CSV table of C-alpha atoms and ligand atoms in Angstrom, one decimal:
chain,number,residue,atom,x,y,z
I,1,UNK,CA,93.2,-18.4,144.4
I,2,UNK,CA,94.0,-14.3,144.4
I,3,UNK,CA,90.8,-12.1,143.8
I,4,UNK,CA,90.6,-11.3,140.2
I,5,UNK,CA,92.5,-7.9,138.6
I,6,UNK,CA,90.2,-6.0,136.9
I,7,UNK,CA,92.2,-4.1,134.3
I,8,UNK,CA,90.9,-1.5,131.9
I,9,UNK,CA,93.8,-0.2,129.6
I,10,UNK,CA,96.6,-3.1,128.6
I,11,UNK,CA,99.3,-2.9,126.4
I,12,UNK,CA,100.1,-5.9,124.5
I,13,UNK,CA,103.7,-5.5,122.9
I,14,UNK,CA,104.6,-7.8,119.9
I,15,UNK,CA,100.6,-7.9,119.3
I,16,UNK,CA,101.0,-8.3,115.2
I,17,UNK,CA,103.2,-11.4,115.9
I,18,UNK,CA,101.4,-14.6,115.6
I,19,UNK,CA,100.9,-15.1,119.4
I,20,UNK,CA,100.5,-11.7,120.4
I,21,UNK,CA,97.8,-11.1,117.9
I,22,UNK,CA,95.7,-14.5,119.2
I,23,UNK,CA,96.2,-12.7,122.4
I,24,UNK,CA,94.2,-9.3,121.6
I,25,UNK,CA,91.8,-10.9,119.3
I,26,UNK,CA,91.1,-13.0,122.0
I,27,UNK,CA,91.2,-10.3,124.7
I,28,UNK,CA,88.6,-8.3,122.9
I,29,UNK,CA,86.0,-11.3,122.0
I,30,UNK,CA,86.0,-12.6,126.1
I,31,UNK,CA,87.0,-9.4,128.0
I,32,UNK,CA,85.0,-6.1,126.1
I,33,UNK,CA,86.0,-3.9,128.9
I,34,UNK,CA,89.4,-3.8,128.2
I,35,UNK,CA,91.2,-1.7,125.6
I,36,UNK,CA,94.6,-2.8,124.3
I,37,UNK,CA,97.1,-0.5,122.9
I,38,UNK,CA,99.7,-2.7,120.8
I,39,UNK,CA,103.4,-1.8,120.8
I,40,UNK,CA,104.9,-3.3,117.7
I,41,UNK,CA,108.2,-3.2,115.1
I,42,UNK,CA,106.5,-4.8,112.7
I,43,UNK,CA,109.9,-6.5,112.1
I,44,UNK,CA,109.6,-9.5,109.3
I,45,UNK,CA,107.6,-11.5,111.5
I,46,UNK,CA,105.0,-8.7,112.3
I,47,UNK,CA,101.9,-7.9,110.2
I,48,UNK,CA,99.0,-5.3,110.7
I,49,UNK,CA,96.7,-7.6,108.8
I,50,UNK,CA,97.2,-9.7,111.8
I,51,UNK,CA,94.8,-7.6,113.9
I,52,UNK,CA,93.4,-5.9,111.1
I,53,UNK,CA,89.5,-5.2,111.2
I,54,UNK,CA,89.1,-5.1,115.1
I,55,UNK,CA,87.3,-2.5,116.7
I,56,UNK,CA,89.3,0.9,116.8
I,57,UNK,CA,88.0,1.6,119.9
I,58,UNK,CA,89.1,-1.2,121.8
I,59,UNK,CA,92.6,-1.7,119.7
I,60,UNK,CA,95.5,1.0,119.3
I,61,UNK,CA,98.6,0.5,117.0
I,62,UNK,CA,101.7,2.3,117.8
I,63,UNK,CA,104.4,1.4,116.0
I,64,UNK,CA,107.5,1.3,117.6
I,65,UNK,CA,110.5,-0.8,119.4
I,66,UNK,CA,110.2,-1.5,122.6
I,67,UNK,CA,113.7,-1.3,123.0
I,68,UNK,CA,113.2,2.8,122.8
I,69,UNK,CA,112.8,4.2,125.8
I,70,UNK,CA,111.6,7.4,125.1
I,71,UNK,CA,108.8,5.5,122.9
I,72,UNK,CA,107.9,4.3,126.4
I,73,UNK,CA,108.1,7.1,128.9
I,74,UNK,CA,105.0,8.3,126.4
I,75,UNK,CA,103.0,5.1,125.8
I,76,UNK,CA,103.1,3.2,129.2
I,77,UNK,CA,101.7,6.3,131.6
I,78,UNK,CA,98.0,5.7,132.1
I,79,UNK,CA,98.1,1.7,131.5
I,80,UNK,CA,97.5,-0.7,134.0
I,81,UNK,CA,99.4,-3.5,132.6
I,82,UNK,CA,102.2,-4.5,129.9
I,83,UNK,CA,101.9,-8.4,128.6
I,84,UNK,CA,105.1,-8.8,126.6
I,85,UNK,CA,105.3,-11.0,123.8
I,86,UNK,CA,107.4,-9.2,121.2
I,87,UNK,CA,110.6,-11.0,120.6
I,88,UNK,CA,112.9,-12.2,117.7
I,89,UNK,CA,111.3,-15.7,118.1
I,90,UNK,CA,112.9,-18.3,115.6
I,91,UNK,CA,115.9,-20.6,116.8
I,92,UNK,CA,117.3,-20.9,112.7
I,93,UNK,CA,117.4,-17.4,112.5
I,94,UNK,CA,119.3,-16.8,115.8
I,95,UNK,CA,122.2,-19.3,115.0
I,96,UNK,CA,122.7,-17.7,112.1
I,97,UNK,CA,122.5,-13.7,113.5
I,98,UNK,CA,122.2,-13.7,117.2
I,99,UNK,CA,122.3,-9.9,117.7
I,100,UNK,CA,119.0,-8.5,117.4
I,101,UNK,CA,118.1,-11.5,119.5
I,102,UNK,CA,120.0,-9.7,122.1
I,103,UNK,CA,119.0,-6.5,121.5
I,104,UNK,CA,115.2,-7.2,121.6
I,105,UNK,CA,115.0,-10.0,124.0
I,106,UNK,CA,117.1,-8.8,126.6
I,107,UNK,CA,117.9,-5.1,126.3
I,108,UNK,CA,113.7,-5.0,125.1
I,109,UNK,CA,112.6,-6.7,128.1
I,110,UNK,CA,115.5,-4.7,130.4
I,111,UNK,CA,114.2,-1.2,128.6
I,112,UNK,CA,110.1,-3.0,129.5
I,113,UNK,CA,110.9,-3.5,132.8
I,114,UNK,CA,112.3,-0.4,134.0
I,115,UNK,CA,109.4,1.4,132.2
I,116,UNK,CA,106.5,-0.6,134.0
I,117,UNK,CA,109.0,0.2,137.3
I,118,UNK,CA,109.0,3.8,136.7
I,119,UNK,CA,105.1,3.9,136.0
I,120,UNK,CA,103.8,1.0,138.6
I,121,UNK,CA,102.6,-1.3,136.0
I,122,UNK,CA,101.2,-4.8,136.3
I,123,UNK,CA,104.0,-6.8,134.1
I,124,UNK,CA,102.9,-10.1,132.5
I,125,UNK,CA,106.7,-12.0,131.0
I,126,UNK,CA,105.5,-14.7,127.8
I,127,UNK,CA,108.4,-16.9,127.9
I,128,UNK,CA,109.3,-20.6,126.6
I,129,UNK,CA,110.3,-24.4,127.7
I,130,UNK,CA,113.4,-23.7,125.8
I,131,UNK,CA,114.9,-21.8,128.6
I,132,UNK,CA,115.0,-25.7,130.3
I,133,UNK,CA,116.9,-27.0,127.6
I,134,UNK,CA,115.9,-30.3,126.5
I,135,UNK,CA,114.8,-33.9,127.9
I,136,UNK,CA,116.1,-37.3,126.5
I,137,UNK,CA,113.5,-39.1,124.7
I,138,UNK,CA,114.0,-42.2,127.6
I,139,UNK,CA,113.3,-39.8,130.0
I,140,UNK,CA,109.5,-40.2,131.7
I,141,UNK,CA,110.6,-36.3,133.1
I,142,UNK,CA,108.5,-33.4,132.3
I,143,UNK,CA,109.6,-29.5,133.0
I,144,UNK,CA,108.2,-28.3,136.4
I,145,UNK,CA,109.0,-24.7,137.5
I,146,UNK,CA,111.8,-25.9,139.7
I,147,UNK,CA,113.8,-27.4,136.7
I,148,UNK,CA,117.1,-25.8,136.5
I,149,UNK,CA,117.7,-23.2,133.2
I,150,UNK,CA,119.9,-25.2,131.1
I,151,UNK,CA,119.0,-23.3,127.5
I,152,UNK,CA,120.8,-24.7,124.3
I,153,UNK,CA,120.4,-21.8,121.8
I,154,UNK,CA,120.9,-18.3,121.1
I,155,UNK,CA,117.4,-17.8,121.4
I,156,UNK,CA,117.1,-19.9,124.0
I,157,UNK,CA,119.6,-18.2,126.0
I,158,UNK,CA,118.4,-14.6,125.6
I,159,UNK,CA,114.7,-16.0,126.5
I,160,UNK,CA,116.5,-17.5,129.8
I,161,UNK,CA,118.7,-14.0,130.6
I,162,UNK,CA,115.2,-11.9,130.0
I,163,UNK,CA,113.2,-14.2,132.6
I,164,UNK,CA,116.2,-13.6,135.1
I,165,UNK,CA,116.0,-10.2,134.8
I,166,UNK,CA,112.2,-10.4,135.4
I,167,UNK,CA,113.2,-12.5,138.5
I,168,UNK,CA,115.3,-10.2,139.9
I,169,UNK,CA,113.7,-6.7,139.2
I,170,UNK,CA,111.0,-8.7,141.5
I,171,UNK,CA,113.2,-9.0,143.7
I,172,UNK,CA,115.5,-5.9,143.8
I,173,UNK,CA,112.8,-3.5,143.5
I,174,UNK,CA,109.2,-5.2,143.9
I,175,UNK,CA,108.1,-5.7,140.3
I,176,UNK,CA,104.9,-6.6,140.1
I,177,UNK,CA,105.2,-9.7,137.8
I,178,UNK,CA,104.4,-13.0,136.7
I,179,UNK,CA,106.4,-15.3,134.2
I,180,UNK,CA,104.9,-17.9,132.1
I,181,UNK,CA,107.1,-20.4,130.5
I,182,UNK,CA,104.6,-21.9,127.4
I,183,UNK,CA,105.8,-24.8,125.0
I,184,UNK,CA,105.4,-25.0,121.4
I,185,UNK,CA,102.2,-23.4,120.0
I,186,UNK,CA,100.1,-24.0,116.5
I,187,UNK,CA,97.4,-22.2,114.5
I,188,UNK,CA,96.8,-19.7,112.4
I,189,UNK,CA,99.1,-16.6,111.4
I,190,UNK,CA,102.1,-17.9,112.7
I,191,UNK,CA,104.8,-17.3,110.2
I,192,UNK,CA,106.1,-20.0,107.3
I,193,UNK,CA,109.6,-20.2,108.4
I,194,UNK,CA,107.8,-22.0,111.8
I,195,UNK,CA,107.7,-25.8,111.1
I,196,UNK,CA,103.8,-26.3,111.0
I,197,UNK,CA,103.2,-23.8,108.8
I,198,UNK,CA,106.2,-24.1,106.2
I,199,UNK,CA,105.5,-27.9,105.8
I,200,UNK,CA,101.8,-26.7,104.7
I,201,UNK,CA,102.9,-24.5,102.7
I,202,UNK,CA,105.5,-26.0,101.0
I,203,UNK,CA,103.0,-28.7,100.3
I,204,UNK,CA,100.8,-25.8,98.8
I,205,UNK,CA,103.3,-24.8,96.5
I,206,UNK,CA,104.5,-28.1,95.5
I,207,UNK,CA,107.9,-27.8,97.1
I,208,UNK,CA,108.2,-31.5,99.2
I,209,UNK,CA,108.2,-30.7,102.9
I,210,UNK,CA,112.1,-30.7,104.5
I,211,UNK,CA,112.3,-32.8,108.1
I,212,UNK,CA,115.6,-31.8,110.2
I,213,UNK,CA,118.0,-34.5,111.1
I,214,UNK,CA,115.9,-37.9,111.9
I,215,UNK,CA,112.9,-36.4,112.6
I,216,UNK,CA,112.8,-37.9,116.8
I,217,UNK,CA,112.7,-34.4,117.9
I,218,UNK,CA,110.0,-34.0,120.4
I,219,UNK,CA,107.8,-31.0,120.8
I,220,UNK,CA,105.0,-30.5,123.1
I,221,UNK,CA,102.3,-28.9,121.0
I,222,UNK,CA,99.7,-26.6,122.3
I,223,UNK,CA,96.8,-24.6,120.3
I,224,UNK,CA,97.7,-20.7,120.5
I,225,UNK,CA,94.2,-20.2,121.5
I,226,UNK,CA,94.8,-21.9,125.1
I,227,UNK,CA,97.9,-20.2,125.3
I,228,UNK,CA,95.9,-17.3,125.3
I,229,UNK,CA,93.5,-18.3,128.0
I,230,UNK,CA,96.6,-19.6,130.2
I,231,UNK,CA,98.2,-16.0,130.0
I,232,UNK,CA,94.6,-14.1,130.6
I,233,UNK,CA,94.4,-16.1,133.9
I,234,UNK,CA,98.0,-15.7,134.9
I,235,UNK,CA,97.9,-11.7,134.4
I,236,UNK,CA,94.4,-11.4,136.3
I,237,UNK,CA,95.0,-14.3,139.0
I,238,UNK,CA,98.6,-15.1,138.8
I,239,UNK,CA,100.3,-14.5,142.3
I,240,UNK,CA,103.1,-12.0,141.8
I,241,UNK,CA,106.6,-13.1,141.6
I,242,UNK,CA,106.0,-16.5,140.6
I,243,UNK,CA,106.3,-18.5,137.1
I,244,UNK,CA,103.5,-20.9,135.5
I,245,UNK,CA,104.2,-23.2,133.4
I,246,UNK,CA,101.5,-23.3,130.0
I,247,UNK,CA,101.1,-26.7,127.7
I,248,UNK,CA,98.5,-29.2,127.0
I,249,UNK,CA,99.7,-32.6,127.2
I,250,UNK,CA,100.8,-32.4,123.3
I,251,UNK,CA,104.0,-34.4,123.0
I,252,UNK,CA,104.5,-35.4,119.4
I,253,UNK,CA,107.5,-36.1,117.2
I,254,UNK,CA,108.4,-34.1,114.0
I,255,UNK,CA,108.1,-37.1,111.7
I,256,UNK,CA,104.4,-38.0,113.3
I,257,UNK,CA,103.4,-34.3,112.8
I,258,UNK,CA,104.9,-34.2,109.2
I,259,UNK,CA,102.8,-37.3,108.0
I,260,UNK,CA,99.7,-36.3,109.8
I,261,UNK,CA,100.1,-33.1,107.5
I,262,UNK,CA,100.7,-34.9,104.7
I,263,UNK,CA,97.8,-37.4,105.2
I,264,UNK,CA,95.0,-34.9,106.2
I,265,UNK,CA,96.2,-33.2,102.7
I,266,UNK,CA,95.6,-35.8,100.7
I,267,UNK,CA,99.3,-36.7,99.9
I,268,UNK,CA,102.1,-39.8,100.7
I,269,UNK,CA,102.6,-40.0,104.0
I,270,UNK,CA,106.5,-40.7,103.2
I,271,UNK,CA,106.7,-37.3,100.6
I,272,UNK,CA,109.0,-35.5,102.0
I,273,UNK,CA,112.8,-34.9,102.2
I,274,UNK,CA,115.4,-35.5,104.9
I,275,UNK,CA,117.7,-32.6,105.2
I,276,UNK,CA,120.4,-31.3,108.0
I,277,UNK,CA,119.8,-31.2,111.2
I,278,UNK,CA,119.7,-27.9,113.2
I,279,UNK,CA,123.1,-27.4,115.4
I,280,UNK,CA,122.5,-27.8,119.1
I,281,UNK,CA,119.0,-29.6,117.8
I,282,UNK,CA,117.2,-29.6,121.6
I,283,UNK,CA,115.6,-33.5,121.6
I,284,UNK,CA,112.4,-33.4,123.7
I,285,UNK,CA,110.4,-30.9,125.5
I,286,UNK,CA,107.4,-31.7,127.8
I,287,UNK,CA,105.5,-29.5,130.4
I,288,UNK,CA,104.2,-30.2,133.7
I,289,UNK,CA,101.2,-27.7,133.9
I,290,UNK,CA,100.2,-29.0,137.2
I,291,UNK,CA,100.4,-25.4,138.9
I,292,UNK,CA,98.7,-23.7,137.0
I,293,UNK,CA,95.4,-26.2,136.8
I,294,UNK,CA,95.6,-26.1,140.4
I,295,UNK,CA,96.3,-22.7,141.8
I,296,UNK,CA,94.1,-21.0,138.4
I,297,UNK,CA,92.0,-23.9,137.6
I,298,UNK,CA,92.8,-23.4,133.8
I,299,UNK,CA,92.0,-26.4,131.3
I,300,UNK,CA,93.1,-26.4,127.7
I,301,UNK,CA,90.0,-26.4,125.8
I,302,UNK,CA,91.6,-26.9,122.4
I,303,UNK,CA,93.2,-30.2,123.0
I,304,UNK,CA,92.5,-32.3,119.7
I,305,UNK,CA,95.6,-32.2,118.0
I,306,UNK,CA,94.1,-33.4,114.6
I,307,UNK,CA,91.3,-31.6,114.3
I,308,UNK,CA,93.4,-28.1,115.4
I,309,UNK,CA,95.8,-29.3,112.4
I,310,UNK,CA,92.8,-29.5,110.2
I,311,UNK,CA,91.8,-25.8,111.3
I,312,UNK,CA,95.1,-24.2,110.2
I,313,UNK,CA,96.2,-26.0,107.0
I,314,UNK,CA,92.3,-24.9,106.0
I,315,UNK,CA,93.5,-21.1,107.3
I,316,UNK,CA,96.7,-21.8,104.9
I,317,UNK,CA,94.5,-23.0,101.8
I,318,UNK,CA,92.2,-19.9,102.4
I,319,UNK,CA,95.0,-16.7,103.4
I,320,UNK,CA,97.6,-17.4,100.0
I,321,UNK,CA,97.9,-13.3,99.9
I,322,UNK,CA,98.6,-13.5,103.8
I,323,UNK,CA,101.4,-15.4,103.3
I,324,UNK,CA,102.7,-16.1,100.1
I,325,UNK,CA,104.4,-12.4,99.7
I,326,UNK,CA,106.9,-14.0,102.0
I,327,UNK,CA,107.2,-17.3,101.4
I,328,UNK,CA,110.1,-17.4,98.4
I,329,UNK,CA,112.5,-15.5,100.3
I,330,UNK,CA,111.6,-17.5,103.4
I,331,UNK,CA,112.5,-21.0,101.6
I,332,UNK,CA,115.9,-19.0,99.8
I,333,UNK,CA,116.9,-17.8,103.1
I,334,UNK,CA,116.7,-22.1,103.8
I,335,UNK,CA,118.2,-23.5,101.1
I,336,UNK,CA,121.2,-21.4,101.5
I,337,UNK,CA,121.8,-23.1,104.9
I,338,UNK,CA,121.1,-26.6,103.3
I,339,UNK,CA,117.8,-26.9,104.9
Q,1,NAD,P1,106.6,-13.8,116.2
Q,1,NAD,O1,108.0,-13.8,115.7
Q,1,NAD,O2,105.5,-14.4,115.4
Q,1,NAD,O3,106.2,-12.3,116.6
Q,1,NAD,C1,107.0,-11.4,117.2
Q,1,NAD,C2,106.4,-10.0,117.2
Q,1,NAD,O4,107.2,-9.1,117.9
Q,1,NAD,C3,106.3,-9.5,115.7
Q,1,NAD,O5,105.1,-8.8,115.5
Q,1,NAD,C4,107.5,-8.5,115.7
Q,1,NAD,O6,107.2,-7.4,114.7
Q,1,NAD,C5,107.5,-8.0,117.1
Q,1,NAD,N1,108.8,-7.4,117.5
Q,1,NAD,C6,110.0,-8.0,117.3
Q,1,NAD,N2,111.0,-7.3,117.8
Q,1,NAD,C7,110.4,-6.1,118.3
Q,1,NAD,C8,110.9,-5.0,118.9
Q,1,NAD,N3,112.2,-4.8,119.1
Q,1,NAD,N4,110.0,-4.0,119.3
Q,1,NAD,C9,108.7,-4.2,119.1
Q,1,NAD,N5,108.2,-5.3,118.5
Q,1,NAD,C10,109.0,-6.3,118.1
Q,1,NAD,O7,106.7,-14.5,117.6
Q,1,NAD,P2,105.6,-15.5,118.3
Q,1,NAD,O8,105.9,-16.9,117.9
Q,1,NAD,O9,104.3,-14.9,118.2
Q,1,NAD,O10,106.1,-15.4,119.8
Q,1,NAD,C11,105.6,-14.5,120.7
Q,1,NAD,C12,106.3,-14.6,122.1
Q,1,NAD,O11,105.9,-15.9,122.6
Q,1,NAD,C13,107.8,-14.6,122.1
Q,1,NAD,O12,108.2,-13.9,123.3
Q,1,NAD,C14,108.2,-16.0,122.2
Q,1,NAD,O13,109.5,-16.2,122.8
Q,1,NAD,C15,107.1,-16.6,123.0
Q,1,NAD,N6,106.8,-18.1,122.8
Q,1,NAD,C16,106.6,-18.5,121.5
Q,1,NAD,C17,106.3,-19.9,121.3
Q,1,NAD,C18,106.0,-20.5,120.0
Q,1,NAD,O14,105.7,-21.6,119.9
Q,1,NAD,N7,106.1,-19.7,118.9
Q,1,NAD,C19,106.2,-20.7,122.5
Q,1,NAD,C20,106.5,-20.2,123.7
Q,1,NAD,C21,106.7,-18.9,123.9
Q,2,TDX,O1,111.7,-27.1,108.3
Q,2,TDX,C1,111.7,-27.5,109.5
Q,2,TDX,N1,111.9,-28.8,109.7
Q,2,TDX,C2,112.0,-29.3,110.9
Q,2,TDX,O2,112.2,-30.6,111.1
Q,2,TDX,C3,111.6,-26.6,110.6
Q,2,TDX,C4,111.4,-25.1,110.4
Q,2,TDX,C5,111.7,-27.1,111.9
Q,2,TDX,N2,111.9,-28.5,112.0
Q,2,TDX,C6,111.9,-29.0,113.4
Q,2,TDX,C7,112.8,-28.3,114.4
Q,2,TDX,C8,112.1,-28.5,115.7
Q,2,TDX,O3,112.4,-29.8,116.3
Q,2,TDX,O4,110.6,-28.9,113.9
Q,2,TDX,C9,110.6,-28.6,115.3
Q,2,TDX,C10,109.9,-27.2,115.5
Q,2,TDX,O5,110.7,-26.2,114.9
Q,2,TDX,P1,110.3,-24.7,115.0
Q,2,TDX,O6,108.9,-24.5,114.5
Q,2,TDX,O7,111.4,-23.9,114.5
Q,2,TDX,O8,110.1,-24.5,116.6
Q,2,TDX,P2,111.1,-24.7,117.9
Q,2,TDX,O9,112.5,-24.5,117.5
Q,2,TDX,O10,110.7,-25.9,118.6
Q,2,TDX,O11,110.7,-23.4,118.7
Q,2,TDX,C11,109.3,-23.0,118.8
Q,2,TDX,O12,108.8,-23.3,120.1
Q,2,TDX,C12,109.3,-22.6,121.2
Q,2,TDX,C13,109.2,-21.4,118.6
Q,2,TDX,O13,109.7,-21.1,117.4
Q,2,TDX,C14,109.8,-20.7,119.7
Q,2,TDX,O14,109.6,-19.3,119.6
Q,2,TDX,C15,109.3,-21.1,121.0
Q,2,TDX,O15,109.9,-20.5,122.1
């Protein structure tokens, strides 16, 4: 294991997202000497109330795109480290529009990397499974880090060009970097067009939940919270150059997730509706987080799937005015695609 980096001064960019904002909340509770300076859009998927209420003088908001490069020839001097996370993150969304999914995720992270370049700056890369594609559900395989990039969406894809670009500014010019490639994560504040959380709160608002094509799909789920702990231990110990691999053993399929939900709130298990499936639908995904336990001797600590389940459909029943400003338009933008 590499000696630990102590860093003082971080900026976390996409912090009023859903994982970023796990990320500095839990940054401040386990590591006090560190102050975070947030770089967000605050697109439709970010919210201050996200990281509202933290100390002011551990956490700084600057609102801006991280696609500006001027933005970041002034914020990035004086940091020691950038952790990106900001991202157009939903694969709906990007079949129906991919551009800003190429804007942010690729010409972001190009306009990221060149800053942290410029300013010799740790770089941490939050990335996904998708960029593997997917697994059949026969298949005993799991994702390692030496499975090929085979992505299937337009998310997907611009998620697999921004980790080659990481790769080779490594490479070309010695960026110090580290990749992590996470699978799919759960919990509070993660917005209602996101499976989990619109099933809840359809359920919430008496709409019946809506399952995508037979419901087989699987998904390897992971509490954000670990995915949080997995990235602190990659930035500090992570050898540069190389990618980790985040997930907690979670495989489930939609239809097992969607009656668990249904069952812990009290309703039918079989009260839902079939509707279509997504295009290019990716089957199964499943990590191998072997590297990382064994070079960083990380554990997920968060590993009972139920009981995590329970925590955010109560965070749902108790933060309505967190999400239901958003949730009409979120279910009219899916009805108009059939789903
Ligand atoms: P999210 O959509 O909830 O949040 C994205 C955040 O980035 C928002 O706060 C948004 O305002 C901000 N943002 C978007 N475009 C921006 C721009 N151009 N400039 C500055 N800020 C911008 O996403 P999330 O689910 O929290 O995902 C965070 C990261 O983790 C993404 O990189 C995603 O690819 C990756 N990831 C997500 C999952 C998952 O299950 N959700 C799994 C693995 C990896
Ligand atoms: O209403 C729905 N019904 C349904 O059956 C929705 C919104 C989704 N689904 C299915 C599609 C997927 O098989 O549930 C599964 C999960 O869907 P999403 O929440 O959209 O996640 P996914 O497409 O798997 O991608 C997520 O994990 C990897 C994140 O959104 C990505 O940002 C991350 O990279």
């Amino acid at each position: 294991m590499t000696e630990k980096l102590a860093l003082k001064n971080i900026i976390v960019t996409g912090g009023c997202g859903f994982i970023g904002s796990n990320f500095v909340r839990y940054v401040v509770r386990n590591h006090p000497e560190v102050h975070i300076t947030v770089i967000d859009a605050l697109t439709y998927a970010g919210n201050i109330e996200n990281i509202a209420g933290l100390p002011r003088d551990r956490v700084e908001f600057v609102h801006g795109n991280i696609c500006d490069e001027d933005l970041l020839n002034r914020v990035v001097p004086g940091h020691d480290a950038i952790v990106h996370y900001a991202a157009e993150s939903h694969n709906d969304n990007s079949i129906a529009n991919p551009e800003p999914f190429i804007q942010t995720n690729v010409v972001g992270t190009f306009r990221l990397i060149q800053a942290a370049r410029k300013f010799d700056v740790r770089y941490h890369h939050v990335s996904t499974d998708e960029v593997y594609g997917d697994l059949a559900l026969d298949d005993s395989a799991r994702f390692t880090e030496e499975t090929p990039y085979r992505p299937s969406s337009p998310y997907s894809s611009t998620k697999a060009s921004s980790d080659m670009l990481v790769r080779a500014w490594f490479r070309t010019y010695g960026l110090k970097m580290t990749i992590s490639n996470c699978s799919n994560n759960y919990g509070p504040y993660q917005h209602v067009e996101k499976f989990i959380p619109r099933q809840i709160t359809n359920i919430l608002e008496g709409i019946r939940p809506k399952l995508y094509g037979d419901g087989l799909n699987v998904r390897d789920w992971i509490n954000t919270e670990d995915h949080s702990s997995a990235v602190w231990a990659i930035l500090t110990q992570g050898r540069l150059g190389e990618t980790y691999l985040i997930g907690a053993d979670g495989e489930r399929d939609n239809i097992t997730v969607l009656h668990d939900i249904l069952r812990v709130m009290g309703k039918d298990e079989n009260d839902f509706d079939h509707v279509k499936d997504r295009p290019g639908h990716d089957r199964r995904y499943a990590i191998d987080s072997s590297k990382l336990r064994r070079e960083l001797g990380w554990t997920p600590a968060h590993t009972d799937f139920e009981s995590g389940l329970r925590e955010t459909i109560d965070w749902y029943r108790g933060n309505r005015q967190w999400w239901e400003p958003v949730k009409a338009a979120t279910e009219a933008r899916y009805s108009q695609q059939g789903q």
